[in-house]
């Protein structure tokens, strides 16, 4: 699913931090829609490597964290504000996407332009995430997040104006999509300020992903009901309010932390963004982990992209199509909730590579052109394969130096969304020449092969555990069994 994402209790760096005053000068910032002391640099790139043995906890959470698991995350006051802002803005975005698609179709009568309106939610991610990634580290996170929300609110407000032409609607849609990766990457990096870089961070990321998946199920349903009562422009107007409420929550509910890096002058932003992307991708370990996020996402979207033609091919009706569209999200939500609440951080780390390797295999069942029941089961299992991400989040934040986190996470988000858009387009193109069930089965097989090759690279780049730490944090977090 498009989205935009944990450690054994008992290990020092991963257990919830005790209640202590936040450091006078936090190393990073905080913010709103993916480490502590570091070991020596890896020779090939000069980037800071993650610690391989027990290490002190990262930045202390900004509030009390009673209990364990997801409950502990909600014990942090700043996270509650971030979570509420995410929920509001995400529901607004889903509703506005649906309403804008309907509005463009009403204005033009063109199915192509209507579909393009939806597709534009993916395409600008690569541009925004690459060219503007430096914003995430260059300016205080709260300022970046609030500004992004206000820009989106302004764009949506112009969409509502009756005189806005269709071309203007599409340009505004692109602008909102270009801002999204900066917003999401900044928020991901800010979570390490708010929750630390251990288990609370991983569980906080998990909760935001669960909300994103749930919004797909709930948002389109709410949007459909809303459009039965109000006009498309009226539904879009609601999104202005959700963005403004999100901005207010982030402004009033999070601390103002300093930027991770100083500005080099206004003209250097593009250079800083591109230099950060080059530095991140030049690191072999970070590149392998980032690809492990991206590559499975390219292939897993095939059954969703082709759900309508496949339902037609097996003679399924609209209700069955809706069931197929929801199945993968249901599997993802269920698996992530289980992994976050029932598995120890060490176990989540151990299952990353096995689950990633097997996650796309259920799609191979499409080769036999299964009926509705078997198809839904396969989709639920494929969605459940996303459970590997919860452990991968910890590996990623451990591998990225603090001063690069904003840019790295913005780039991660941009690549993830772009990959899903490309995957949908390629699946549709292949289905022009091959039967739909063969395309989905081939996606599962080819995606599995590519993921296994990536897993080999991830294992090769794993830092060796320090003497005396075998079987503890370092081995669990960075080796195959992570």
mmCIF file with all atom_site columns, C-alpha atoms in Angstrom, residues 18 33 93 123 138 171 185 198 201 219 228 329 359 394 473:
data_model
loop_
_atom_site.group_PDB
_atom_site.id
_atom_site.type_symbol
_atom_site.label_atom_id
_atom_site.label_alt_id
_atom_site.label_comp_id
_atom_site.label_asym_id
_atom_site.label_entity_id
_atom_site.label_seq_id
_atom_site.pdbx_PDB_ins_code
_atom_site.Cartn_x
_atom_site.Cartn_y
_atom_site.Cartn_z
_atom_site.occupancy
_atom_site.B_iso_or_equiv
_atom_site.pdbx_formal_charge
_atom_site.auth_seq_id
_atom_site.auth_comp_id
_atom_site.auth_asym_id
_atom_site.auth_atom_id
_atom_site.pdbx_PDB_model_num
ATOM 1  C CA . UNK A 1 18  ? 13.363  7.399   32.203  1.00 0.00 ? 18  UNK A CA 1
ATOM 2  C CA . UNK A 1 33  ? 2.324   14.702  6.088   1.00 0.00 ? 33  UNK A CA 1
ATOM 3  C CA . UNK A 1 93  ? -5.914  14.528  1.913   1.00 0.00 ? 93  UNK A CA 1
ATOM 4  C CA . UNK A 1 123 ? 4.702   11.819  -9.631  1.00 0.00 ? 123 UNK A CA 1
ATOM 5  C CA . UNK A 1 138 ? 18.398  23.259  7.233   1.00 0.00 ? 138 UNK A CA 1
ATOM 6  C CA . UNK A 1 171 ? -0.765  22.435  -10.967 1.00 0.00 ? 171 UNK A CA 1
ATOM 7  C CA . UNK A 1 185 ? 10.660  13.241  5.919   1.00 0.00 ? 185 UNK A CA 1
ATOM 8  C CA . UNK A 1 198 ? 15.167  3.284   19.932  1.00 0.00 ? 198 UNK A CA 1
ATOM 9  C CA . UNK A 1 201 ? 10.692  5.758   17.636  1.00 0.00 ? 201 UNK A CA 1
ATOM 10 C CA . UNK A 1 219 ? -11.159 7.956   4.072   1.00 0.00 ? 219 UNK A CA 1
ATOM 11 C CA . UNK A 1 228 ? -23.443 12.250  -1.597  1.00 0.00 ? 228 UNK A CA 1
ATOM 12 C CA . UNK A 1 329 ? -4.474  -2.938  3.835   1.00 0.00 ? 329 UNK A CA 1
ATOM 13 C CA . UNK A 1 359 ? 6.413   -11.118 1.490   1.00 0.00 ? 359 UNK A CA 1
ATOM 14 C CA . UNK A 1 394 ? 15.339  0.675   13.495  1.00 0.00 ? 394 UNK A CA 1
ATOM 15 C CA . UNK A 1 473 ? 21.793  -5.691  20.382  1.00 0.00 ? 473 UNK A CA 1
#
